[in-house]
Short mmCIF file of C-alpha atoms in Angstrom, two decimals:
data_model
loop_
_atom_site.label_atom_id
_atom_site.label_comp_id
_atom_site.label_asym_id
_atom_site.label_seq_id
_atom_site.Cartn_x
_atom_site.Cartn_y
_atom_site.Cartn_z
CA MET Y 1 -22.47 17.18 -17.46
CA LEU Y 2 -21.14 16.95 -14.26
CA LEU Y 3 -18.75 14.44 -15.59
CA LYS Y 4 -17.65 16.69 -18.09
CA ALA Y 5 -16.92 19.41 -15.98
CA VAL Y 6 -14.96 17.67 -13.33
CA LEU Y 7 -12.38 16.35 -16.53
CA LEU Y 8 -12.37 19.95 -17.55
CA LEU Y 9 -11.27 21.38 -14.10
CA ALA Y 10 -8.62 18.88 -14.03
CA LEU Y 11 -7.40 19.68 -17.55
CA VAL Y 12 -7.02 23.43 -16.86
CA ALA Y 13 -5.62 22.76 -13.74
CA ARG Y 14 -2.89 19.75 -15.32
CA VAL Y 15 -0.75 22.82 -16.64
CA LEU Y 16 0.27 23.66 -13.49
CA VAL Y 17 2.02 20.50 -12.53
CA LEU Y 18 5.31 19.63 -13.16
CA GLU Y 19 7.44 16.39 -12.82
CA ASN Y 20 8.64 16.16 -9.15
CA GLY Y 21 11.64 13.52 -10.02
CA LEU Y 22 10.32 11.58 -6.71
CA LEU Y 23 9.61 7.70 -6.06
CA ARG Y 24 11.57 6.14 -8.77
CA LYS Y 25 10.79 2.98 -7.24
CA PRO Y 26 7.47 1.93 -4.82
CA PRO Y 27 7.87 3.85 -1.45
CA MET Y 28 8.68 1.54 1.64
CA GLY Y 29 8.15 2.36 5.27
CA TRP Y 30 5.90 2.75 8.40
CA LEU Y 31 2.39 3.99 8.62
CA ALA Y 32 0.69 4.57 11.77
CA TRP Y 33 -3.35 4.20 10.51
CA GLU Y 34 -3.99 0.40 10.53
CA ARG Y 35 -2.10 -0.57 14.16
CA PHE Y 36 -2.77 2.62 15.84
CA ARG Y 37 -5.83 4.05 13.96
CA CYS Y 38 -7.31 7.71 16.09
CA ASN Y 39 -6.04 6.67 19.74
CA THR Y 40 -5.98 9.96 21.16
CA ASP Y 41 -5.97 8.95 24.70
CA CYS Y 42 -2.41 9.46 25.96
CA ASP Y 43 -3.69 9.91 29.38
CA GLU Y 44 -4.97 6.32 29.87
CA ASP Y 45 -3.05 4.86 26.69
CA PRO Y 46 0.64 6.80 26.48
CA LYS Y 47 2.49 4.24 24.78
CA ASN Y 48 -0.02 3.70 21.84
CA CYS Y 49 -1.74 7.14 21.32
CA ILE Y 50 -1.02 8.91 18.20
CA SER Y 51 2.00 11.19 19.55
CA GLU Y 52 5.13 12.69 19.30
CA ARG Y 53 6.47 9.59 21.44
CA LEU Y 54 4.78 7.09 19.30
CA PHE Y 55 6.60 8.16 16.03
CA MET Y 56 9.89 8.79 17.83
CA GLU Y 57 9.92 5.29 18.96
CA MET Y 58 8.91 3.79 15.87
CA ALA Y 59 11.61 5.92 14.17
CA ASP Y 60 14.13 4.31 16.81
CA HIS Y 61 13.20 0.93 15.63
CA LEU Y 62 13.26 1.53 11.85
CA ALA Y 63 17.13 2.72 12.09
CA GLN Y 64 17.94 -0.02 15.00
CA ASP Y 65 16.23 -2.95 13.73
CA GLY Y 66 17.41 -3.12 10.45
CA TRP Y 67 14.58 -1.98 8.46
CA ARG Y 68 15.93 1.38 7.27
CA ASP Y 69 19.06 -0.53 5.95
CA LEU Y 70 16.61 -2.47 3.65
CA GLY Y 71 14.88 0.35 2.15
CA TYR Y 72 11.93 1.44 4.72
CA THR Y 73 12.70 4.86 5.08
CA TYR Y 74 9.23 6.86 5.59
CA LEU Y 75 8.13 7.21 8.63
CA ASN Y 76 4.11 8.47 7.86
CA MET Y 77 1.57 9.91 10.11
CA ASP Y 78 -1.86 9.62 9.39
CA ASP Y 79 -5.29 11.48 10.87
CA CYS Y 80 -5.56 12.83 13.88
CA TRP Y 81 -2.50 14.71 14.51
CA ILE Y 82 -3.69 18.19 14.25
CA GLY Y 83 -4.87 20.35 17.06
CA GLY Y 84 -6.15 23.07 14.70
CA ARG Y 85 -5.27 26.49 12.87
CA ASP Y 86 -3.78 29.45 14.33
CA ALA Y 87 -4.81 32.99 14.15
CA LYS Y 88 -3.28 33.28 10.78
CA GLY Y 89 -5.09 30.14 9.61
CA ARG Y 90 -1.77 28.13 9.54
CA LEU Y 91 -2.27 24.57 10.87
CA ILE Y 92 -0.71 23.29 14.49
CA PRO Y 93 -0.29 19.81 15.69
CA ASP Y 94 -2.02 18.85 18.97
CA PRO Y 95 0.05 20.81 21.44
CA LYS Y 96 -0.54 18.11 24.07
CA ARG Y 97 0.50 15.18 21.68
CA PHE Y 98 3.13 16.80 19.59
CA PRO Y 99 4.56 19.51 22.17
CA ASN Y 100 7.56 20.28 20.00
CA GLY Y 101 6.16 20.17 16.76
CA ILE Y 102 6.36 18.73 13.48
CA ALA Y 103 9.58 20.19 12.62
CA PHE Y 104 11.37 18.66 15.29
CA LEU Y 105 9.77 15.19 14.44
CA ALA Y 106 11.10 15.46 11.00
CA ASP Y 107 14.70 16.69 12.30
CA TYR Y 108 14.46 13.63 14.78
CA ALA Y 109 13.49 11.26 11.47
CA HIS Y 110 16.16 12.87 9.27
CA SER Y 111 18.83 12.35 11.78
CA LEU Y 112 18.17 8.97 11.82
CA GLY Y 113 18.38 8.81 7.97
CA LEU Y 114 14.75 8.71 7.62
CA LYS Y 115 12.16 10.79 6.24
CA LEU Y 116 8.64 11.99 7.71
CA GLY Y 117 5.24 11.72 5.92
CA ILE Y 118 2.32 13.74 6.91
CA TYR Y 119 -1.70 13.55 6.14
CA GLU Y 120 -4.27 15.94 5.62
CA ASP Y 121 -7.65 15.80 3.76
CA MET Y 122 -8.33 17.88 0.47
CA GLY Y 123 -11.83 18.98 2.04
CA ASN Y 124 -13.39 20.87 4.74
CA PHE Y 125 -12.29 18.19 7.30
CA THR Y 126 -10.11 14.85 7.47
CA CYS Y 127 -12.09 11.56 7.54
CA MET Y 128 -11.63 11.74 11.40
CA GLY Y 129 -13.24 15.37 11.83
CA TYR Y 130 -10.33 17.47 11.96
CA PRO Y 131 -9.72 20.59 10.00
CA GLY Y 132 -9.13 19.71 6.34
CA ILE Y 133 -7.72 22.09 2.90
CA THR Y 134 -10.14 23.92 1.66
CA LEU Y 135 -8.88 25.57 -1.94
CA ASP Y 136 -8.37 28.44 -0.44
CA LYS Y 137 -5.90 27.26 2.03
CA VAL Y 138 -3.63 24.83 -0.46
CA THR Y 139 -0.61 27.17 -1.11
CA GLN Y 140 -0.32 28.19 2.69
CA ASP Y 141 -0.69 24.69 4.01
CA ALA Y 142 1.70 23.42 1.21
CA GLN Y 143 4.66 26.29 2.46
CA THR Y 144 3.71 24.78 5.73
CA PHE Y 145 4.69 21.46 5.35
CA ALA Y 146 7.80 22.66 3.30
CA GLU Y 147 8.79 24.66 6.20
CA TRP Y 148 8.06 21.61 8.69
CA LYS Y 149 10.77 19.87 6.33
CA VAL Y 150 8.16 16.99 5.46
CA ASP Y 151 9.13 14.32 2.82
CA MET Y 152 5.43 12.79 1.51
CA LEU Y 153 2.13 14.23 2.08
CA LYS Y 154 -0.76 11.78 1.69
CA LEU Y 155 -3.85 13.53 1.00
CA ASP Y 156 -7.25 12.03 1.40
CA GLY Y 157 -10.38 12.97 0.00
CA CYS Y 158 -13.25 12.95 2.83
CA PHE Y 159 -15.73 15.41 3.40
CA SER Y 160 -15.09 16.89 -0.51
CA THR Y 161 -16.90 17.28 -3.84
CA PRO Y 162 -15.85 16.10 -7.44
CA GLU Y 163 -15.11 19.44 -8.27
CA GLU Y 164 -13.29 20.26 -4.99
CA ARG Y 165 -11.26 17.27 -5.67
CA ALA Y 166 -10.45 18.07 -9.37
CA MET Y 167 -9.36 21.12 -8.82
CA GLY Y 168 -7.65 20.29 -5.27
CA TYR Y 169 -5.42 17.50 -6.19
CA PRO Y 170 -3.46 19.39 -9.19
CA LYS Y 171 -3.52 22.56 -7.05
CA MET Y 172 -1.77 20.87 -4.25
CA ALA Y 173 0.92 18.93 -6.60
CA ALA Y 174 1.72 22.35 -7.87
CA ALA Y 175 2.00 23.87 -4.52
CA LEU Y 176 4.36 21.46 -3.05
CA ASN Y 177 6.38 21.81 -6.27
CA ALA Y 178 6.49 25.70 -5.90
CA THR Y 179 7.82 25.41 -2.04
CA GLY Y 180 11.08 24.12 -3.75
CA ARG Y 181 11.31 21.27 -1.42
CA PRO Y 182 11.21 17.49 -2.71
CA ILE Y 183 7.74 16.21 -1.04
CA ALA Y 184 6.46 13.04 -2.43
CA PHE Y 185 2.53 13.11 -3.08
CA SER Y 186 0.20 10.33 -2.25
CA CYS Y 187 -3.39 11.14 -3.63
CA SER Y 188 -6.65 8.97 -2.53
CA TRP Y 189 -8.46 10.92 -5.25
CA PRO Y 190 -9.00 7.85 -7.64
CA ALA Y 191 -10.20 5.76 -4.56
CA TYR Y 192 -12.99 8.71 -4.50
CA GLU Y 193 -14.01 8.25 -7.90
CA GLY Y 194 -14.78 4.81 -7.96
CA GLY Y 195 -11.06 3.99 -9.14
CA LEU Y 196 -11.70 3.39 -12.72
CA PRO Y 197 -12.28 5.55 -15.76
CA PRO Y 198 -14.04 7.51 -17.40
CA LYS Y 199 -14.27 9.11 -13.83
CA VAL Y 200 -10.31 8.36 -13.08
CA ASN Y 201 -7.98 9.94 -16.00
CA TYR Y 202 -4.84 7.99 -15.17
CA SER Y 203 -2.78 9.49 -17.69
CA LEU Y 204 -3.37 12.55 -16.00
CA LEU Y 205 -3.19 11.37 -12.23
CA ALA Y 206 0.44 10.17 -13.17
CA GLU Y 207 1.25 13.67 -13.63
CA ILE Y 208 -0.01 14.95 -10.81
CA CYS Y 209 0.64 11.81 -7.73
CA ASN Y 210 3.27 9.71 -7.17
CA VAL Y 211 1.30 7.26 -5.61
CA TRP Y 212 -2.58 7.09 -5.37
CA ARG Y 213 -4.85 4.84 -3.63
CA ASN Y 214 -7.49 3.23 -6.23
CA TYR Y 215 -9.85 1.21 -3.91
CA ASP Y 216 -11.16 0.68 -0.49
CA ASP Y 217 -9.43 0.79 2.68
CA ILE Y 218 -7.48 -2.19 3.87
CA GLN Y 219 -8.90 -4.20 7.03
CA ASP Y 220 -7.22 -6.37 9.11
CA SER Y 221 -8.51 -9.52 7.41
CA TRP Y 222 -7.46 -12.21 5.05
CA SER Y 223 -11.06 -11.36 3.40
CA SER Y 224 -10.26 -7.91 2.96
CA VAL Y 225 -6.70 -8.68 1.25
CA LEU Y 226 -8.37 -10.97 -1.11
CA SER Y 227 -11.16 -8.56 -2.24
CA ILE Y 228 -8.55 -5.91 -2.84
CA LEU Y 229 -6.38 -8.65 -4.89
CA ASP Y 230 -9.50 -9.36 -6.84
CA TRP Y 231 -10.41 -5.71 -7.51
CA PHE Y 232 -6.93 -5.07 -8.81
CA VAL Y 233 -6.63 -8.19 -10.82
CA ASP Y 234 -10.04 -7.83 -12.61
CA HIS Y 235 -9.16 -4.39 -13.56
CA GLN Y 236 -5.21 -5.16 -14.50
CA ASP Y 237 -5.57 -4.43 -18.07
CA ILE Y 238 -6.30 -0.81 -16.81
CA LEU Y 239 -4.22 -0.58 -13.71
CA GLN Y 240 -1.15 -2.39 -14.82
CA PRO Y 241 -0.31 -0.16 -17.68
CA VAL Y 242 -0.24 3.11 -15.86
CA ALA Y 243 2.23 2.31 -12.87
CA GLY Y 244 5.88 2.76 -13.20
CA PRO Y 245 8.59 4.99 -11.78
CA GLY Y 246 7.41 7.82 -9.94
CA HIS Y 247 3.60 6.91 -10.01
CA TRP Y 248 2.44 3.72 -8.61
CA ASN Y 249 -1.13 2.15 -7.51
CA ASP Y 250 -1.52 1.66 -3.96
CA PRO Y 251 -3.59 -1.41 -2.74
CA ASP Y 252 -3.15 0.07 0.71
CA MET Y 253 -0.82 -1.20 3.99
CA LEU Y 254 0.74 -4.54 4.92
CA LEU Y 255 -1.06 -6.03 7.71
CA ILE Y 256 1.75 -8.03 8.32
CA GLY Y 257 2.24 -8.41 12.47
CA ASN Y 258 -1.01 -7.57 13.44
CA PHE Y 259 -3.85 -9.77 14.49
CA GLY Y 260 -5.91 -10.76 11.22
CA LEU Y 261 -3.53 -12.62 9.18
CA SER Y 262 -1.94 -16.41 9.90
CA PHE Y 263 1.40 -16.73 9.13
CA GLU Y 264 0.83 -18.29 5.58
CA GLN Y 265 -1.97 -15.77 4.65
CA ALA Y 266 1.08 -12.78 5.93
CA ARG Y 267 3.79 -14.41 3.68
CA ALA Y 268 1.04 -14.21 0.64
CA GLN Y 269 0.34 -10.57 1.31
CA MET Y 270 3.86 -10.03 1.17
CA ALA Y 271 4.39 -11.66 -2.25
CA LEU Y 272 1.46 -10.18 -3.70
CA TRP Y 273 2.28 -6.83 -2.67
CA THR Y 274 5.52 -7.41 -3.84
CA VAL Y 275 4.55 -8.64 -7.61
CA LEU Y 276 1.99 -5.97 -7.84
CA ALA Y 277 4.76 -3.39 -7.28
CA ALA Y 278 3.14 -1.75 -4.53
CA PRO Y 279 4.13 0.59 -1.59
CA LEU Y 280 5.39 -1.48 1.30
CA PHE Y 281 3.97 0.21 4.22
CA MET Y 282 4.02 -1.76 7.48
CA SER Y 283 1.47 -0.43 9.90
CA THR Y 284 2.47 -2.70 13.04
CA ASP Y 285 3.80 -2.02 16.31
CA LEU Y 286 7.63 -2.35 15.67
CA ARG Y 287 8.43 -2.58 19.51
CA THR Y 288 6.58 -5.99 19.79
CA ILE Y 289 6.51 -7.54 16.22
CA SER Y 290 7.47 -11.09 16.23
CA ALA Y 291 10.71 -12.77 14.81
CA GLN Y 292 8.68 -14.89 12.00
CA ASN Y 293 6.95 -11.56 10.80
CA MET Y 294 10.21 -9.58 10.75
CA ASP Y 295 11.57 -12.37 8.62
CA ILE Y 296 8.58 -11.51 6.12
CA LEU Y 297 8.86 -8.13 5.84
CA GLN Y 298 12.62 -8.11 5.93
CA ASN Y 299 12.69 -10.93 2.86
CA PRO Y 300 15.57 -9.60 0.96
CA LEU Y 301 14.48 -11.19 -2.67
CA MET Y 302 11.02 -9.79 -1.97
CA ILE Y 303 12.06 -6.27 -1.48
CA LYS Y 304 14.75 -6.72 -4.22
CA ILE Y 305 11.69 -7.67 -6.76
CA ASN Y 306 9.28 -4.89 -5.43
CA GLN Y 307 12.43 -2.61 -5.68
CA ASP Y 308 13.47 -3.40 -9.10
CA PRO Y 309 14.19 -0.12 -11.01
CA LEU Y 310 11.97 -0.99 -13.97
CA GLY Y 311 8.95 -0.47 -12.03
CA ILE Y 312 6.68 -2.86 -13.81
CA GLN Y 313 3.58 -3.79 -11.96
CA GLY Y 314 3.07 -7.91 -12.37
CA ARG Y 315 -0.29 -9.16 -13.37
CA ARG Y 316 -2.21 -12.28 -12.97
CA ILE Y 317 -1.81 -14.54 -16.07
CA LEU Y 318 -3.73 -17.79 -14.81
CA LYS Y 319 -6.66 -18.51 -12.64
CA VAL Y 320 -8.26 -21.71 -12.36
CA LEU Y 321 -10.97 -23.46 -10.15
CA GLU Y 322 -11.61 -26.79 -8.88
CA CYS Y 323 -14.30 -28.71 -6.74
CA GLY Y 324 -14.09 -31.66 -4.69
CA GLY Y 325 -10.17 -31.78 -4.42
CA ARG Y 326 -8.85 -35.33 -4.96
CA GLU Y 327 -5.80 -33.70 -7.24
CA GLY Y 328 -5.05 -31.09 -4.29
CA GLU Y 329 -5.07 -33.85 -1.80
CA ALA Y 330 -2.61 -36.03 -4.27
CA GLU Y 331 -0.42 -32.72 -3.90
CA GLY Y 332 -0.37 -32.75 0.00
CA LEU Y 333 -2.70 -30.21 0.37
CA GLY Y 334 -5.44 -32.60 2.54
CA PRO Y 335 -8.98 -32.72 1.38
CA PRO Y 336 -11.13 -29.39 1.20
CA ALA Y 337 -13.95 -29.31 3.22
CA GLU Y 338 -17.28 -29.94 1.26
CA ASN Y 339 -18.10 -27.19 -1.02
CA LYS Y 340 -14.80 -25.64 -0.94
CA VAL Y 341 -13.08 -24.21 -3.89
CA ALA Y 342 -9.51 -24.64 -4.44
CA SER Y 343 -8.07 -21.42 -6.55
CA LEU Y 344 -4.66 -21.73 -8.50
CA GLU Y 345 -3.52 -17.77 -9.20
CA VAL Y 346 -0.68 -17.18 -11.49
CA MET Y 347 1.02 -13.73 -10.88
CA GLU Y 348 3.37 -13.00 -13.94
CA GLY Y 349 6.02 -9.83 -12.64
CA TRP Y 350 9.13 -8.68 -14.49
CA ALA Y 351 12.35 -7.97 -12.91
CA SER Y 352 15.70 -6.50 -14.66
CA ASP Y 353 18.57 -6.84 -12.91
CA LEU Y 354 17.23 -9.77 -10.98
CA LEU Y 355 15.73 -11.86 -13.86
CA SER Y 356 16.65 -11.39 -17.49
CA SER Y 357 13.32 -12.86 -18.05
CA PRO Y 358 9.37 -13.04 -16.51
CA SER Y 359 9.03 -14.27 -13.04
CA TRP Y 360 5.77 -16.25 -11.84
CA LEU Y 361 4.02 -16.22 -8.47
CA TYR Y 362 1.49 -18.60 -7.91
CA SER Y 363 -0.60 -19.52 -5.01
CA VAL Y 364 -3.00 -22.24 -3.90
CA LYS Y 365 -5.58 -21.50 -1.55
CA ASP Y 366 -8.65 -22.70 -0.21
CA SER Y 367 -11.68 -20.55 -0.34
CA THR Y 368 -15.38 -21.41 1.20
CA GLY Y 369 -18.03 -21.01 -1.26
CA SER Y 370 -20.58 -23.15 -3.39
CA CYS Y 371 -19.18 -25.30 -6.02
CA SER Y 372 -22.67 -25.17 -7.98
CA ASN Y 373 -22.14 -23.79 -11.53
CA ARG Y 374 -18.94 -24.56 -11.65
CA PRO Y 375 -16.99 -26.60 -14.33
CA PRO Y 376 -15.08 -29.47 -13.01
CA ILE Y 377 -11.44 -28.09 -13.59
CA CYS Y 378 -8.94 -30.76 -12.42
CA LEU Y 379 -6.71 -28.66 -10.21
CA GLY Y 380 -3.70 -30.47 -10.92
CA GLU Y 381 -3.85 -30.74 -14.86
CA ASN Y 382 -3.81 -27.11 -14.20
CA LYS Y 383 -1.16 -27.06 -12.38
CA ALA Y 384 0.47 -28.54 -15.10
CA ARG Y 385 -0.09 -26.12 -17.15
CA ALA Y 386 1.02 -23.73 -15.45
CA GLY Y 387 4.23 -25.44 -14.63
CA GLN Y 388 4.76 -25.71 -18.74
CA LEU Y 389 4.22 -22.09 -18.74
CA MET Y 390 6.42 -21.66 -16.16
CA GLY Y 391 8.69 -24.01 -17.28
CA SER Y 392 9.18 -23.10 -21.02
CA GLY Y 393 12.28 -21.24 -21.02
CA LYS Y 394 10.49 -17.57 -20.81
CA GLY Y 395 10.93 -17.03 -17.22
CA ARG Y 396 11.43 -18.14 -13.82
CA HIS Y 397 8.83 -19.16 -11.37
CA TYR Y 398 8.66 -18.63 -7.69
CA HIS Y 399 5.30 -20.51 -5.77
CA THR Y 400 3.37 -18.66 -3.29
CA GLY Y 401 0.97 -21.62 -2.06
CA ALA Y 402 0.96 -25.33 -0.68
CA HIS Y 403 0.70 -26.75 2.76
CA GLY Y 404 2.79 -25.63 5.58
CA ASN Y 405 4.02 -29.50 6.32
CA SER Y 406 4.89 -30.07 2.84
CA GLY Y 407 8.60 -30.01 3.17
CA ALA Y 408 9.00 -27.19 0.82
CA PRO Y 409 11.87 -25.01 1.07
CA ARG Y 410 11.42 -21.73 3.31
CA PHE Y 411 10.16 -18.77 1.52
CA GLY Y 412 13.25 -16.62 0.39
CA SER Y 413 15.53 -19.39 -1.29
CA ALA Y 414 16.48 -18.76 -5.27
CA ARG Y 415 13.81 -20.91 -6.57
CA LEU Y 416 11.22 -21.16 -4.53
CA LEU Y 417 9.90 -18.27 -2.14
CA HIS Y 418 7.68 -19.96 0.23
CA MET Y 419 4.90 -22.58 0.30
CA SER Y 420 1.46 -21.88 1.91
CA VAL Y 421 -2.29 -22.97 2.29
CA MET Y 422 -4.26 -19.82 2.42
CA SER Y 423 -7.48 -20.56 4.08
CA GLY Y 424 -10.46 -18.04 3.16
CA LYS Y 425 -12.39 -16.64 6.20
#
């Protein structure tokens, strides 16, 4: 009964929603959360706290270091910027950390050719306990964001009920459109409903949100990347058809440049997010990022595939497993440890102006785990099967796997993006 009521509320609100024409390609930019979290101690850590200074410095680097010109144009705030509400109920930023206000920060971003994104929550509080947006505040807060000249709103779902979300997200979409300012709308709604039908109506969602979080928050580890990837490919028959220009699935931020991924794993995440037609939101310190991580994030072919105007999300077309690994050793991968599983993943993606036919990305990764109850599949034979698929004349292939010492061409060449071994943690 509750589910029926929630769906009815959402359908009633649906009539208020208009197409805003935004995010015809997956958005690209920088997001504060993964690297800087909710650090509000500007006395002890002035360079890294959530503050006007931090966002201005990141804006400078986006403009000066080539990011903006490659498409990384969004400068997105996350939780912990709010100072409260004034006497009229209007949101205000923390006066100490944002002394000039959000409109000043938006003007600064715009002066550099960037766009400003902001965060709020469809609930009584944000996830970190700051004032959220209740149903009676939706219209007022949408108008405030427009007056501040914000370009994107990410609306989280902590401290809310299913009924509040079913009313609140469509109401906010309509309120943003009613301001007359083009504000892209990023929703966390499906992630709070389990990410799948029947609780999530993706046809409805595509009329309300430009991008949406489907699943768990990413953490700074390879195991977190794999868990998100596994969930997306396990449910790709549901998720892949609903993505496209103006409405994107979001597997969460890029971890590249932080602490939890090896160099090879960082390249793998970039390739996988590329073929998933995912938003490319970095969340690292652009002031100190290494040259090799910049190379990964600024790879022009990765960006071109991700930003293809067709907007077709890739899908896994083959996954095979092998225990033991003698064929893997023959391929130059080295012998897997005892009870390790070698996995071959083939991801198919489409790109209109880059390729006239499907492209494939495949990866070979080692992951710890028991070999019990697994068939003795020959990895070499299955690599041959993948090669037959990819060499059939139906498309081109791009590798995202093999050993770093294999002599493979560097990530970014015309035929071979990169090769790496990804060790599970």
